C-alpha cells in the first residue's frame, strides 16, 4: 500500500481502542492512588465507546452510538458514587491509596 | 495521505500519549489533565466516524463534568502530591505489564478469529435516507433512543437518581451515624498508629508525607 493512498479502515480505530483498553487495564494494576485507578477505569470505558462507534459506522447501525450514551450515563453515576466512597474513606484514614483500605485483610 | 489519515494519526498519538501519561504521571492533577487530552482525542475519533452528537456529549460530560469532579475531589482531599515510587508488593509491576501484554494479545486473537462476526442489526442507519428523508445524526440517534431503547432510557433516569442519593448518603454524616463513626474511628486510629510506627521502622510508607500525628475528628 502506498503512503499517498492510505485509507483509514475501521481496523485502525479498533487497534487504537484495544491499545487504550490495555493501557487502562495496566494502569489499574500498576497504580496505588485510588483516584488514578478511577481514571484508568474511565480510559477503559472510553476504549469500549470508541469500539462501539467504530462498529456503528462499519456496520451502518446507529445502535452503537446509542449504547455509547448509556455507557456515558453509567460512567457518570459510577464516578459520582466512587468519588463519594473515596471521600468517605479519606475522612477516616487520611490516605487515598489502595493500601489504606485493608480492614478486611486476614 | 488523505486528510482523514492525518487527523487520525495525530488523534491516535494524542490519545495513546495521554493514556500513557495518565498511567505514568506521578501527580494526580497531571493524570487528570492528561485524561482530558485522551478524552478530546477520542472525541475527534467520534467526529471522524460520523458520530457528531456523541462527540459533543463526550466533551461536555467527560471533559466538562467528570474530569472537573475528579479535580475537585483531588483538591478537596489535598492529595495533589507525588506518589512514592516504592513498590510494596515485589514483582507487582512486571506482573502487571505482563498481564497487560497477555490481555492485548487475547483481544487481537479473539477479535480476529471469533468475536467480530460482522453481523448487523436493524436498529437504524448511520447514513442514507430514513423513510425517504435525509436525517442528521441527532435525529437518527433520537429516533432509536426514544423508540427501541425507551425502557433502558427511563431506567437510566432511575440509575442517576439512585447514584445522587447514594453519593449524598455516603458523603454526609450526622446523628447516630456520627456516634457510630466515633467508635469506628477510634479503632481506625489505633490501626493507623500501629501502621505508622511500623512504617517508620521500614521507612516505606506510601501515603502523604505530612500526615498529622492525630487523626482530626470531624464534629457534626
Coordinates of C-alpha atoms in Angstrom, one line a residue:
Chain A
X1 CA 0.0 0.0 0.0
X2 CA 1.4 3.3 -0.9
X3 CA 1.5 6.1 1.7
X4 CA -0.2 8.5 -0.7
X5 CA -3.4 6.4 -0.8
X6 CA -3.5 5.3 2.8
X7 CA -7.1 4.6 3.7
X8 CA -8.2 4.5 7.4
X9 CA -10.2 1.4 7.7
X10 CA -12.3 0.5 10.9
X11 CA -9.4 -1.8 11.9
X12 CA -7.2 1.2 12.7
X13 CA -9.8 2.5 15.1
X14 CA -10.2 -0.9 16.7
X15 CA -6.5 -1.2 17.2
X16 CA -6.4 2.2 18.9
X17 CA -9.3 1.1 21.1
X18 CA -7.6 -2.2 22.1
X19 CA -4.4 -0.3 23.0
X20 CA -6.3 2.3 25.0
X21 CA -8.1 -0.5 26.9
X22 CA -4.9 -2.3 27.6
X23 CA -3.2 0.9 28.9
X24 CA -6.2 1.4 31.2
X25 CA -6.1 -2.1 32.5
X26 CA -2.3 -2.0 33.1
X27 CA -2.7 1.4 34.9
X28 CA -5.4 -0.1 37.1
X29 CA -3.0 -2.8 38.1
X30 CA 0.0 -0.5 38.5
X31 CA -1.3 2.5 40.3
X32 CA -2.0 2.7 44.1
X33 CA -3.7 6.0 44.2
X34 CA -7.5 5.3 44.1
X35 CA -8.3 8.4 42.1
X36 CA -5.8 7.5 39.4
X37 CA -7.2 3.9 39.4
X38 CA -10.6 5.5 38.7
X39 CA -9.2 7.5 35.8
X40 CA -7.9 4.2 34.4
X41 CA -11.4 2.8 34.5
X42 CA -12.6 5.8 32.6
X43 CA -9.9 5.1 30.0
X44 CA -11.2 1.5 29.6
X45 CA -14.8 2.8 29.3
X46 CA -13.6 5.2 26.6
X47 CA -11.9 2.4 24.7
X48 CA -15.1 0.5 24.7
X49 CA -17.0 3.6 23.5
X50 CA -14.6 4.0 20.6
X51 CA -15.1 0.4 19.6
X52 CA -18.9 0.8 19.7
X53 CA -18.8 3.9 17.5
X54 CA -16.3 2.2 15.1
X55 CA -18.7 -0.7 14.6
X56 CA -21.6 1.7 14.3
X57 CA -20.0 3.2 11.2
X58 CA -18.6 0.0 9.9
X59 CA -22.0 -1.8 10.0
X60 CA -24.1 1.3 9.3
X61 CA -26.0 0.8 12.5
X62 CA -26.9 3.7 14.8
X63 CA -27.3 1.3 17.8
X64 CA -23.7 1.6 18.6
X65 CA -23.9 5.3 19.2
X66 CA -27.0 4.9 21.4
X67 CA -25.1 2.4 23.5
X68 CA -22.3 5.0 24.0
X69 CA -24.9 7.2 25.6
X70 CA -25.8 4.6 28.2
X71 CA -22.1 3.9 28.8
X72 CA -21.7 7.7 29.5
X73 CA -24.6 7.7 31.9
X74 CA -23.2 4.6 33.8
X75 CA -19.8 6.2 33.9
X76 CA -21.1 9.4 35.3
X77 CA -23.1 7.6 38.0
X78 CA -20.0 5.4 38.8
X79 CA -17.8 8.4 39.2
X80 CA -20.3 10.2 41.5
X81 CA -20.7 7.2 43.8
X82 CA -17.0 6.2 43.6
X83 CA -15.7 9.6 44.5
X84 CA -18.2 9.8 47.4
X85 CA -16.8 6.5 48.7
X86 CA -13.2 7.8 48.3
X87 CA -14.2 11.0 50.2
X88 CA -15.8 8.8 53.0
X89 CA -12.7 6.6 53.2
X90 CA -10.3 9.6 53.2
X91 CA -12.2 11.2 56.1
X92 CA -11.3 8.3 58.3
X93 CA -7.9 7.1 57.1
X94 CA -6.3 10.3 55.8
X95 CA -4.9 8.4 52.9
X96 CA -6.1 7.8 49.3
X97 CA -4.1 4.8 48.3
X98 CA -5.5 1.3 47.8
X99 CA -3.2 0.1 50.6
X100 CA -5.1 2.2 53.1
X101 CA -8.2 0.1 52.7
X102 CA -7.3 -3.3 54.2
X103 CA -9.6 -3.7 57.2
X104 CA -10.8 -7.0 55.9
X105 CA -7.4 -8.4 55.3
X106 CA -6.8 -11.6 57.2
Chain B
X1 CA -2.1 10.9 2.8
X2 CA -5.7 11.9 3.0
X3 CA -7.0 14.4 5.4
X4 CA -8.7 11.7 7.4
X5 CA -5.5 9.8 7.7
X6 CA -3.5 12.8 9.0
X7 CA -6.2 13.7 11.6
X8 CA -6.5 10.0 12.6
X9 CA -2.7 9.6 13.3
X10 CA -2.5 12.9 15.2
X11 CA -5.5 12.0 17.3
X12 CA -4.2 8.5 17.8
X13 CA -0.8 9.9 19.1
X14 CA -2.7 12.2 21.4
X15 CA -5.0 9.5 22.7
X16 CA -2.3 6.9 23.4
X17 CA 0.2 9.5 24.7
X18 CA -2.4 10.9 27.1
X19 CA -3.4 7.5 28.2
X20 CA 0.3 6.5 28.9
X21 CA 0.6 9.8 30.7
X22 CA -2.4 9.0 33.0
X23 CA -0.7 5.8 34.0
X24 CA 2.9 7.2 34.3
X25 CA 2.4 10.7 35.8
X26 CA 3.0 10.7 39.5
X27 CA 0.9 13.8 40.4
X28 CA -2.9 13.1 40.3
X29 CA -3.6 16.5 38.9
X30 CA -1.3 15.8 35.9
X31 CA -3.1 12.5 35.5
X32 CA -6.5 14.3 35.3
X33 CA -5.2 16.8 32.8
X34 CA -3.7 14.1 30.6
X35 CA -7.0 12.2 30.8
X36 CA -8.6 15.3 29.2
X37 CA -6.1 15.0 26.3
X38 CA -7.2 11.4 25.7
X39 CA -10.9 12.2 26.0
X40 CA -10.6 15.0 23.5
X41 CA -8.7 12.8 21.1
X42 CA -11.4 10.1 21.4
X43 CA -14.0 12.8 20.7
X44 CA -12.0 13.6 17.5
X45 CA -12.3 9.9 16.6
X46 CA -16.0 10.1 17.1
X47 CA -16.2 13.1 14.7
X48 CA -14.2 11.3 12.1
X49 CA -16.7 8.5 12.3
X50 CA -19.9 10.5 11.8
X51 CA -20.9 10.5 15.4
X52 CA -21.2 14.2 16.0
X53 CA -23.7 14.1 18.8
X54 CA -21.7 11.5 20.8
X55 CA -18.5 13.6 20.3
X56 CA -20.2 16.7 21.7
X57 CA -21.6 14.8 24.6
X58 CA -18.1 13.3 25.2
X59 CA -16.6 16.7 25.5
X60 CA -19.4 18.2 27.6
X61 CA -19.9 15.3 30.0
X62 CA -16.4 13.8 30.3
X63 CA -14.1 16.8 30.0
X64 CA -16.6 19.2 31.3
X65 CA -18.1 17.3 34.2
X66 CA -16.3 14.1 35.1
X67 CA -12.8 15.4 35.0
X68 CA -13.8 18.6 36.8
X69 CA -15.3 16.4 39.5
X70 CA -12.0 14.4 39.7
X71 CA -10.0 17.6 40.0
X72 CA -12.4 18.9 42.6
X73 CA -12.0 15.8 44.8
X74 CA -8.2 15.9 44.3
X75 CA -8.1 19.5 45.6
X76 CA -10.7 18.8 48.3
X77 CA -8.7 15.9 49.7
X78 CA -5.4 17.6 49.2
X79 CA -3.8 14.5 47.6
X80 CA -2.1 16.6 44.8
X81 CA 1.3 15.5 45.9
X82 CA 3.6 13.0 44.2
X83 CA 3.2 9.3 44.8
X84 CA 6.0 7.3 46.1
X85 CA 7.6 5.0 43.5
X86 CA 8.5 2.3 46.1
X87 CA 6.8 -0.9 45.3
X88 CA 5.4 -2.6 48.5
X89 CA 4.5 -5.9 46.7
X90 CA 7.5 -7.3 45.0
X91 CA 7.2 -8.1 41.3
X92 CA 3.8 -6.4 41.1
X93 CA 4.8 -4.0 38.3
X94 CA 6.4 -6.6 35.9
X95 CA 3.4 -8.8 36.6
X96 CA 1.0 -6.0 35.7
X97 CA 2.8 -5.2 32.5
X98 CA 3.0 -8.9 31.6
X99 CA -0.8 -9.3 32.3
X100 CA -1.4 -6.3 30.1
X101 CA 0.6 -7.8 27.2
X102 CA -1.4 -11.0 27.6
X103 CA -4.7 -9.1 27.6
X104 CA -3.7 -7.2 24.4
X105 CA -2.8 -10.5 22.7
X106 CA -6.1 -12.1 23.7
X107 CA -8.0 -9.1 22.4
X108 CA -6.3 -9.4 19.0
X109 CA -6.6 -13.2 18.7
X110 CA -10.3 -13.2 19.8
X111 CA -11.3 -10.2 17.7
X112 CA -9.6 -11.6 14.7
X113 CA -11.0 -15.1 14.9
X114 CA -14.1 -15.4 16.9
X115 CA -15.9 -12.3 18.0
X116 CA -16.0 -9.9 15.1
X117 CA -18.6 -11.8 13.1
X118 CA -19.8 -8.8 11.1
X119 CA -23.4 -9.4 11.9
X120 CA -25.6 -6.4 11.7
X121 CA -28.8 -5.4 13.5
X122 CA -31.7 -3.4 12.1
X123 CA -31.8 -0.5 14.7
X124 CA -31.4 2.3 12.2
X125 CA -28.7 3.5 9.8
X126 CA -25.9 6.0 10.2
X127 CA -26.0 7.1 6.6
X128 CA -28.6 7.2 3.8
X129 CA -32.2 8.3 3.8
X130 CA -34.6 7.1 6.5
X131 CA -38.3 6.9 5.3
X132 CA -37.4 9.0 2.3
X133 CA -35.9 11.8 4.5
X134 CA -32.2 12.7 5.0
X135 CA -31.8 13.0 8.7
X136 CA -29.0 14.4 10.8
X137 CA -27.0 12.5 13.3
X138 CA -29.0 13.8 16.3
X139 CA -32.3 12.9 14.7
X140 CA -31.1 9.4 13.9
X141 CA -29.9 8.8 17.5
X142 CA -33.1 10.3 18.9
X143 CA -35.4 8.1 16.8
X144 CA -33.7 4.9 18.1
X145 CA -33.2 6.2 21.7
X146 CA -36.9 7.1 22.2
X147 CA -38.3 4.0 20.5
X148 CA -36.2 0.8 20.7
X149 CA -34.3 1.9 23.8
X150 CA -37.1 3.8 25.6
X151 CA -37.2 1.4 28.6
X152 CA -33.4 1.5 29.0
X153 CA -33.5 5.3 28.7
X154 CA -36.1 5.5 31.5
X155 CA -34.0 3.1 33.6
X156 CA -31.0 5.5 33.3
X157 CA -33.1 8.2 35.0
X158 CA -33.6 5.8 38.0
X159 CA -29.9 5.0 37.9
X160 CA -29.0 8.6 38.1
X161 CA -31.4 9.3 41.0
X162 CA -30.1 6.4 42.9
X163 CA -26.5 7.5 42.3
X164 CA -27.2 11.0 43.5
X165 CA -28.9 9.8 46.7
X166 CA -26.1 7.3 47.2
X167 CA -23.4 9.9 46.9
X168 CA -25.2 12.2 49.4
X169 CA -25.7 9.4 51.9
X170 CA -22.1 8.4 51.6
X171 CA -20.7 11.9 51.9
X172 CA -22.7 13.1 54.9
X173 CA -22.5 12.2 58.5
X174 CA -24.9 13.1 61.3
X175 CA -26.7 12.0 64.4
X176 CA -26.4 8.3 65.4
X177 CA -24.2 7.6 62.5
X178 CA -21.7 10.1 63.7
X179 CA -21.5 8.4 67.1
X180 CA -21.0 5.1 65.5
X181 CA -18.3 6.7 63.4
X182 CA -16.6 8.0 66.5
X183 CA -16.2 4.4 67.8
X184 CA -15.1 3.1 64.4
X185 CA -12.7 6.0 64.1
X186 CA -11.1 5.1 67.5
X187 CA -10.4 1.6 66.1
X188 CA -9.1 3.0 62.9
X189 CA -6.8 5.4 64.8
X190 CA -5.2 2.5 66.7
X191 CA -4.6 0.7 63.4
X192 CA -3.2 3.8 61.8
X193 CA -0.9 4.4 64.7
X194 CA 0.3 0.9 64.6
X195 CA 0.8 1.2 60.9
X196 CA 2.7 4.5 61.3
X197 CA 5.1 3.1 63.8
X198 CA 5.6 0.0 61.6
X199 CA 6.2 2.2 58.6
X200 CA 8.5 4.5 60.4
X201 CA 10.7 1.4 61.1
X202 CA 10.8 0.3 57.5
X203 CA 10.6 3.8 56.1
X204 CA 8.3 2.6 53.4
X205 CA 5.0 4.4 54.0
X206 CA 3.3 5.2 50.7
X207 CA 0.9 7.9 51.7
X208 CA 1.3 11.5 52.4
X209 CA 4.4 12.9 53.9
X210 CA 2.8 15.4 56.2
X211 CA 0.4 13.1 57.9
X212 CA -0.8 14.6 61.2
X213 CA 0.1 12.6 64.3
X214 CA -3.5 12.6 65.4
X215 CA -6.5 12.0 63.1
X216 CA -8.6 15.1 63.1
X217 CA -12.1 14.4 64.2
X218 CA -15.0 15.7 62.2
X219 CA -17.6 17.0 64.6
X220 CA -21.1 17.2 63.5

